[in-house]
Amino acid sequence: MTLRFRDDGTFRILQVSDIQDGPHVSEDTLQLIGDAVREADPDLVVLTGDQIRGYDPAYIDTFISRRGDRPGDHVRVVSRLEAAIEHVPSQRELCRRNTLPAPDEDTLMERTRQNVRSTFSQFLGPIAAHGVPFAATYGNHDFQCGIDVDEQDDLYREIDGCLNPVAGSGPLALEPGTFALPVLSSRGERIAMGVMMVNSGDYTLDGDASRAVPSTGPVSSGAHPVVQGRGLDLVDSDGYGVPSAAAIDWLADAEHELSARNGDGMPVPAIAFQHIPTQEFYDCLREVPWWTMNAVEGTRAFSGRCFLLDETVCRPGSTLGESVNCADINVGEVAAMRHAGGYFALFAGHDHKNAYVGHAGGLDLGYAPTCGFASYGPDADLRGVRLLTFREDNPSAYHTRMITWGELGGGAVHDKLRVFLGDYGAADAATVRNQLRRPKVAGAIGVAAAGLLSAIAAHRRRQ
């Protein structure tokens, strides 16, 4: 399938991020995706990772916390708790209850494979129904279901409209989740833009700085070594991953390949999409005192510092709802894009409450928040997808906006409690402090404190 600009010189991409659901995808998520596709009329949908909620109770038998684990050996406490609440026993437990032979690993993996296939068909249904092609990369939770991303690539390609190439099939197809899609001009005589999908990795061990390069941005240069990561089971411990060394080198190779196909030696304007943001996303923020309302606290390499959006570099309508949860090290990805030429933007997901677009390090750096309703995120009305509209004569001067549940008139969600807990829940001390800096939370605490003091005073007067 060939991508090309429309006759009116425009090309539209819909970024869908962090669906993060199990085999029974939320009705609200499916409605949001379907309504957004109708509203946006995109030429391409990009899925930027964590489509699969790998820690869902449905995958408790094949769950892999980190690469190298044996399936089912290190299931998170929160997954076991959720399974108990929802009465979802493991297959091994079911067999024990019914005095049946325990299922072998192949049987369990096949069950997971069918669940993943079902999840894909559900959330891609509204996209395929409108005949829109799609491309997918991967996040830090997709592989945790036990089906690795190379096999997930095969499952995606079973669905009409999938543009994920077979890894290694050409210079534009490096590895699962890392590939380039040329977009032809409206007349089809040249490549007018490149869409680069990058697999940003999943996790790395604390203290692994073997590929680190210095950050040079006004904020990101202040990253400090991580002495001890978070160890709570409620949140991800160890550091987040980075693109492979081959992927960093490929960024320039892919750009040069597109230029060579045009035959004029000129850089081809290119935008990249991936899951985990780079450290440079902090350069779209400004450091503020810890008591500043709405400030968010940095994590790991940026812990101990608080931030707000830097309005001087961020576009109007940008929102910051949580910290930038990037890798502990900078592997030079943004620098590689800048040196390659042609690249004008990098968009990520991963941080479900963030929806800002800023300019730092010579590139636009932007987010799409979660569009799902099965994991944490902002208020229901703010969950959504990002539309980017490019013009053939100058793709870097693109227009972008959010299409949200609230804008689409989605109304009340089916699982109000889950959405509320996903917005106001706290998994560690830093997120507790972030919640206390929210005006609604601080106001509620103030009202409660005033009421308590008033009651105490009234009691004393009666004595």
C-alpha positions as a printed Julia matrix, in Angstrom:
463×3 Matrix{Float64}:
   0.0     0.0    0.0
   1.44    3.36  -1.06
   1.07    6.44   1.12
   0.76    9.78  -0.63
  -0.38   13.31  -0.05
  -3.91   14.13  -1.1
  -4.71   16.18  -4.16
  -5.17   19.2   -1.9
  -1.58   18.78  -0.67
  -2.37   17.47   2.82
  -1.59   14.27   4.7
  -3.14   13.35   8.05
  -1.72   11.07  10.72
  -3.68    9.97  13.78
  -1.45    8.98  16.7
  -3.07    6.37  18.95
  -1.13    5.6   22.11
  -1.35    3.42  25.2
  -4.55    1.51  24.53
  -3.06   -0.82  27.18
  -5.89   -3.3   27.5
  -6.52   -7.02  27.81
  -8.53   -9.47  25.69
 -11.79   -7.61  26.35
 -11.02   -4.07  25.19
 -13.0    -1.34  26.94
 -16.14   -0.29  25.08
 -15.18    3.32  25.77
 -11.76    2.84  24.15
 -13.34    1.33  21.05
 -15.89    4.14  20.87
 -13.19    6.78  21.23
 -11.04    5.26  18.47
 -14.0     4.84  16.12
 -15.35    8.34  16.71
 -11.88    9.86  16.36
 -11.24    8.1   13.04
 -14.53    9.45  11.71
 -13.73   12.93  13.0
 -10.13   13.03  11.76
 -10.44   11.18   8.42
  -6.73   10.2    8.63
  -4.51    8.86   5.87
  -2.49    6.82   8.37
  -2.92    5.65  11.97
   0.26    5.15  14.0
   0.1     3.03  17.16
   2.89    4.18  19.45
   3.19    1.3   21.9
   1.59   -0.39  24.88
  -1.31   -1.61  22.82
  -1.21   -4.76  24.97
  -1.64   -4.63  28.75
   0.92   -7.34  29.28
   0.3    -7.5   33.03
  -3.44   -8.07  32.59
  -4.79  -10.99  34.69
  -5.62  -12.79  31.45
  -1.86  -13.23  30.91
  -1.01  -14.33  34.44
   0.22  -17.75  33.21
   2.57  -16.36  30.56
   3.48  -12.97  32.07
   7.13  -11.94  31.69
   8.25   -9.07  33.92
  11.62   -8.65  32.2
  13.31  -10.31  29.27
  14.94  -13.55  30.33
  12.21  -14.44  32.83
  10.38  -17.73  32.59
   6.69  -17.18  31.79
   4.58  -16.88  34.92
   7.52  -16.84  37.35
   7.43  -13.2   38.46
   3.8   -12.09  38.35
   3.29   -8.66  39.91
   1.41   -8.44  43.18
  -1.01   -5.95  41.65
  -1.81   -8.41  38.85
  -2.55  -11.16  41.36
  -4.72   -8.76  43.37
  -6.65   -7.68  40.28
  -7.1   -11.3   39.25
  -8.54  -12.1   42.68
 -10.9    -9.12  42.62
 -12.13   -9.96  39.11
 -12.23  -13.71  39.84
  -9.82  -14.55  37.02
  -7.92  -17.69  38.11
  -4.85  -18.88  36.28
  -5.23  -21.88  34.0
  -3.01  -23.88  36.33
  -5.3   -23.04  39.25
  -8.38  -24.05  37.25
  -6.81  -27.41  36.48
  -5.96  -27.97  40.13
  -9.54  -27.17  41.16
 -10.93  -29.63  38.66
  -8.23  -32.27  39.21
  -7.1   -32.0   35.6
  -3.54  -32.3   34.31
  -1.66  -29.0   34.38
  -1.49  -27.38  30.94
   1.92  -27.33  29.29
   3.66  -24.12  28.3
   2.77  -24.48  24.61
  -0.93  -24.68  25.48
  -0.7   -21.6   27.7
   1.2   -19.64  25.05
  -1.36  -20.55  22.39
  -4.13  -19.25  24.64
  -2.22  -15.99  25.1
  -1.59  -15.8   21.36
  -5.31  -16.03  20.66
  -6.04  -13.39  23.3
  -3.54  -10.99  21.72
  -5.0   -11.68  18.28
  -8.46  -10.9   19.66
  -7.26   -7.65  21.24
  -5.72   -6.54  17.96
  -8.87   -7.28  15.98
 -11.0    -5.33  18.47
  -9.11   -2.04  18.57
  -8.15   -2.2   14.89
 -11.74   -2.91  13.9
 -12.83    0.76  13.77
  -9.66    1.64  11.84
  -9.99   -1.17   9.3
 -13.71   -0.43   8.88
 -12.78    2.98   7.47
 -10.07    1.53   5.21
  -7.27    3.44   6.96
  -3.79    1.86   6.89
  -1.9     1.57  10.17
   1.6     1.06  11.51
   2.56   -0.12  14.99
   5.6     0.1   17.21
   6.02   -1.24  20.73
   6.21   -0.1   24.34
   7.4    -1.51  27.64
   4.27   -3.58  28.34
   3.51   -5.25  24.98
   6.03   -8.08  25.37
   5.05   -8.79  28.98
   2.09  -10.91  27.9
   4.64  -13.53  26.83
   4.32  -13.05  23.06
   7.43  -11.22  21.87
   7.21   -8.29  19.49
   8.54  -10.19  16.48
   5.57  -12.53  16.73
   3.22   -9.64  17.46
   4.46   -8.13  14.19
   3.27  -11.29  12.42
  -0.13  -11.02  14.12
  -0.51   -7.4   13.04
   0.26   -8.35   9.44
  -2.7   -10.74   9.47
  -4.96   -7.66   9.51
  -5.76   -5.72   6.34
  -4.09   -2.33   6.23
  -1.01   -3.22   8.28
   2.12   -1.47   6.97
   4.64   -3.11   9.31
   7.26   -4.65   7.02
   9.09   -7.89   7.72
  12.19   -6.98   9.73
  15.31   -6.97   7.58
  13.38   -7.07   4.32
  15.0    -3.86   3.08
  16.94   -0.76   4.13
  13.8     0.84   5.55
  12.88   -2.2    7.71
  15.38   -2.68  10.52
  13.6    -4.61  13.28
  10.11   -5.12  14.72
   8.79   -1.65  15.49
  11.65    0.17  13.73
  10.94    0.98  10.11
  10.31    3.86   7.72
   7.27    4.63   5.58
   7.77    6.93   2.58
   4.92    9.33   1.8
   4.79   10.32  -1.86
   3.86   13.74  -3.15
   0.34   14.23  -4.46
   1.58   13.64  -8.01
   3.64   10.63  -6.95
   6.88   11.81  -8.52
   8.94   12.03  -5.31
   9.02   11.19  -1.61
   7.64   14.27   0.13
   7.92   13.04   3.73
   9.16   10.11   5.78
   7.31    8.56   8.73
   9.8     6.76  10.96
   8.61    4.26  13.56
  11.14    3.5   16.3
  11.12    0.68  18.84
  12.27    2.56  21.97
  12.92   -0.58  24.02
  11.34   -1.62  27.3
  13.55   -1.88  30.4
  17.19   -1.8   31.4
  18.96   -2.66  34.63
  19.8     0.09  37.1
  23.3     1.45  36.65
  23.75    0.35  33.02
  25.36    3.42  31.46
  27.38    1.64  28.78
  25.85    3.67  25.94
  25.35    6.97  27.74
  26.2    10.29  26.1
  25.89   13.67  27.84
  22.61   15.54  27.59
  23.15   19.16  26.58
  19.7    20.72  26.99
  18.9    23.39  29.6
  17.04   20.89  31.8
  18.1    17.45  30.57
  21.78   18.25  31.21
  20.95   18.12  34.93
  20.2    14.38  34.91
  21.99   12.57  37.72
  23.03    8.92  38.11
  20.39    6.63  39.57
  21.74    5.04  42.75
  18.67    3.0   43.62
  15.56    2.66  41.49
  12.03    2.27  42.73
  11.41   -1.21  44.02
   7.68   -1.11  44.7
   5.6    -3.65  42.86
   2.99   -0.96  42.21
   5.26    0.83  39.74
   7.95   -0.11  37.25
  11.32   -0.72  38.88
  14.59   -0.64  36.96
  15.09    1.97  34.29
  13.18    2.3   31.06
  14.81    1.1   27.89
  16.28    2.86  24.88
  16.37    2.13  21.15
  18.98   -0.38  20.09
  22.36    0.87  18.92
  21.43   -0.36  15.45
  18.25    1.73  15.55
  20.2     4.9   16.41
  22.52    4.32  13.43
  19.55    3.42  11.22
  17.92    6.83  11.76
  20.54    8.42   9.51
  20.65    5.45   7.12
  16.88    5.57   6.58
  16.95    9.32   5.95
  19.77    8.89   3.43
  17.87    6.04   1.73
  14.82    8.25   1.24
  17.0    11.03  -0.14
  18.73    8.6   -2.51
  15.38    7.4   -3.84
  14.52   10.98  -4.72
  17.87   11.3   -6.46
  18.4    14.97  -5.64
  20.61   14.66  -2.56
  18.24   16.78  -0.49
  17.1    15.69   2.99
  13.54   14.37   3.08
  11.4    15.95   5.83
  10.78   13.23   8.42
   8.82   12.71  11.63
   9.5     9.9   14.1
   7.09    8.11  16.42
   8.03    5.91  19.37
   6.8     4.93  22.82
   9.27    6.08  25.49
  10.26    9.78  25.39
  13.91   10.85  25.37
  15.55   12.94  28.08
  15.2    16.01  25.86
  11.47   16.05  26.6
  12.48   17.61  29.93
  13.82   20.58  27.95
  10.21   21.54  27.2
   9.75   22.11  30.95
  11.02   24.65  33.47
  12.15   23.91  36.99
  10.04   25.42  39.78
   9.97   25.29  43.61
   8.45   22.15  45.1
   5.45   24.02  46.5
   4.3    25.32  43.08
   0.73   24.29  42.32
   0.36   21.8   39.43
   4.1    21.09  39.43
   5.16   17.5   38.76
   8.17   15.85  40.34
  10.84   14.34  38.15
  11.63   10.65  38.42
  14.82    8.61  38.68
  17.59   10.64  36.95
  15.47   13.77  37.43
  14.17   13.05  40.92
  14.24   15.77  43.56
  13.25   18.49  41.06
   9.81   19.85  40.17
   8.62   21.11  36.8
   5.94   22.98  34.91
   5.54   23.44  31.17
   7.84   26.04  29.65
   5.27   28.14  27.8
   8.02   29.82  25.77
   8.76   26.58  23.9
   5.42   24.7   24.13
   2.45   25.13  21.84
  -0.85   26.49  23.17
  -3.1    23.77  24.54
  -0.2    21.7   25.86
  -0.77   19.86  29.14
   1.6    18.3   31.67
  -0.03   15.8   33.99
   2.93   13.72  35.14
   6.69   13.46  35.01
   8.61   12.63  31.86
   9.38    8.94  32.45
  12.38    8.53  30.18
  15.44    6.31  30.29
  18.12    7.02  32.9
  20.64    7.66  30.14
  20.75    9.6   26.91
  21.88    7.46  23.97
  22.03   10.35  21.5
  18.83    9.67  19.59
  17.8    13.31  19.22
  21.36   14.26  18.31
  21.39   11.51  15.66
  18.17   12.87  14.16
  19.52   16.39  14.16
  22.8    15.36  12.51
  21.05   13.2    9.91
  19.09   16.17   8.6
  15.46   16.13   7.53
  13.97   15.21  10.92
  11.68   17.88  12.32
   9.7    16.13  15.07
   9.64   13.21  17.5
   6.35   12.14  19.1
   5.97    9.68  21.98
   3.4     8.12  24.27
   4.14    6.22  27.51
   3.27    9.04  29.94
  -0.51    8.72  29.92
  -1.3    12.17  31.32
   0.98   14.26  29.09
  -0.21   15.99  25.92
   2.29   18.73  25.2
   4.21   19.73  22.09
   7.38   21.78  22.5
  10.54   22.62  20.59
  13.92   21.66  22.05
  17.2    20.33  20.78
  16.38   21.37  17.23
  13.23   19.23  17.04
   9.59   19.4   17.98
   8.97   16.97  20.84
   5.41   15.93  21.5
   3.1    13.52  23.28
  -0.17   11.75  22.76
  -1.79   10.72  26.06
  -3.56    7.43  26.63
  -6.7     6.74  24.63
  -7.49    3.74  26.81
  -9.76    3.33  29.81
  -8.2     0.22  31.39
  -5.14    1.87  32.94
  -4.15    5.1   34.64
  -4.56    8.42  32.89
  -6.15   11.86  33.07
  -9.82   12.63  33.54
 -11.97   10.75  31.03
 -12.69   13.92  29.05
  -8.94   14.41  28.41
  -8.18   10.91  27.13
  -7.8    10.88  23.39
  -5.68   10.7   20.26
  -3.51   13.22  18.42
  -4.17   14.41  14.87
  -1.28   15.8   12.84
  -1.92   17.48   9.49
   1.0    18.07   7.12
   1.29   20.14   3.95
   3.25   18.78   1.04
   5.1    22.04   0.39
   6.39   22.25   3.99
   5.71   19.2    6.19
   7.6    20.67   9.15
   5.0    23.46   9.41
   2.37   20.95  10.48
  -0.78   21.53  12.51
  -1.67   19.29  15.43
  -4.48   19.02  17.93
  -5.95   16.56  20.38
  -9.23   14.77  19.72
 -10.56   13.85  23.15
 -13.38   11.87  24.71
 -14.86   15.12  25.99
 -14.71   16.84  22.59
 -16.34   13.84  20.94
 -19.19   13.93  23.44
 -18.45   10.47  24.78
 -20.4    11.1   27.97
 -20.21    8.94  31.09
 -17.72    6.09  30.97
 -18.63    2.52  31.84
 -16.07    2.07  34.63
 -16.11    5.37  36.51
 -14.22    3.99  39.51
 -11.32    2.7   37.4
 -11.01    6.05  35.6
 -11.19    7.97  38.89
  -8.5     5.81  40.49
  -6.41    6.1   37.34
  -6.54    9.88  37.62
  -6.17   10.34  41.36
  -4.33    7.19  42.41
  -0.73    7.31  43.62
   1.79    4.49  43.33
   4.78    6.03  45.12
   5.82    9.03  47.22
   6.48   11.26  44.21
   3.0    10.73  42.76
   1.48   11.38  46.19
   3.25   14.73  46.28
   2.12   15.46  42.73
  -1.49   14.81  43.74
  -1.16   17.16  46.72
  -0.08   19.94  44.35
  -3.27   19.6   42.28
  -5.64   22.49  43.11
  -8.68   20.19  43.43
  -6.88   17.91  45.86
  -5.31   20.75  47.82
  -8.68   22.52  47.96
 -10.47   19.4   49.18
  -7.85   18.88  51.88
  -8.16   22.55  52.87
 -11.95   22.32  53.16
 -11.67   19.11  55.18
  -9.07   20.65  57.48
 -11.18   23.78  57.98
 -14.19   21.63  58.79
 -12.2    19.59  61.28
 -10.83   22.7   63.0
 -14.32   24.2   63.13
 -15.7    21.04  64.71
 -12.9    20.99  67.28
 -13.51   24.65  68.14
 -17.26   24.06  68.5
 -16.62   21.07  70.75
 -14.35   23.11  72.98
 -16.94   25.9   73.28
 -19.51   23.4   74.49
 -17.21   22.15  77.24
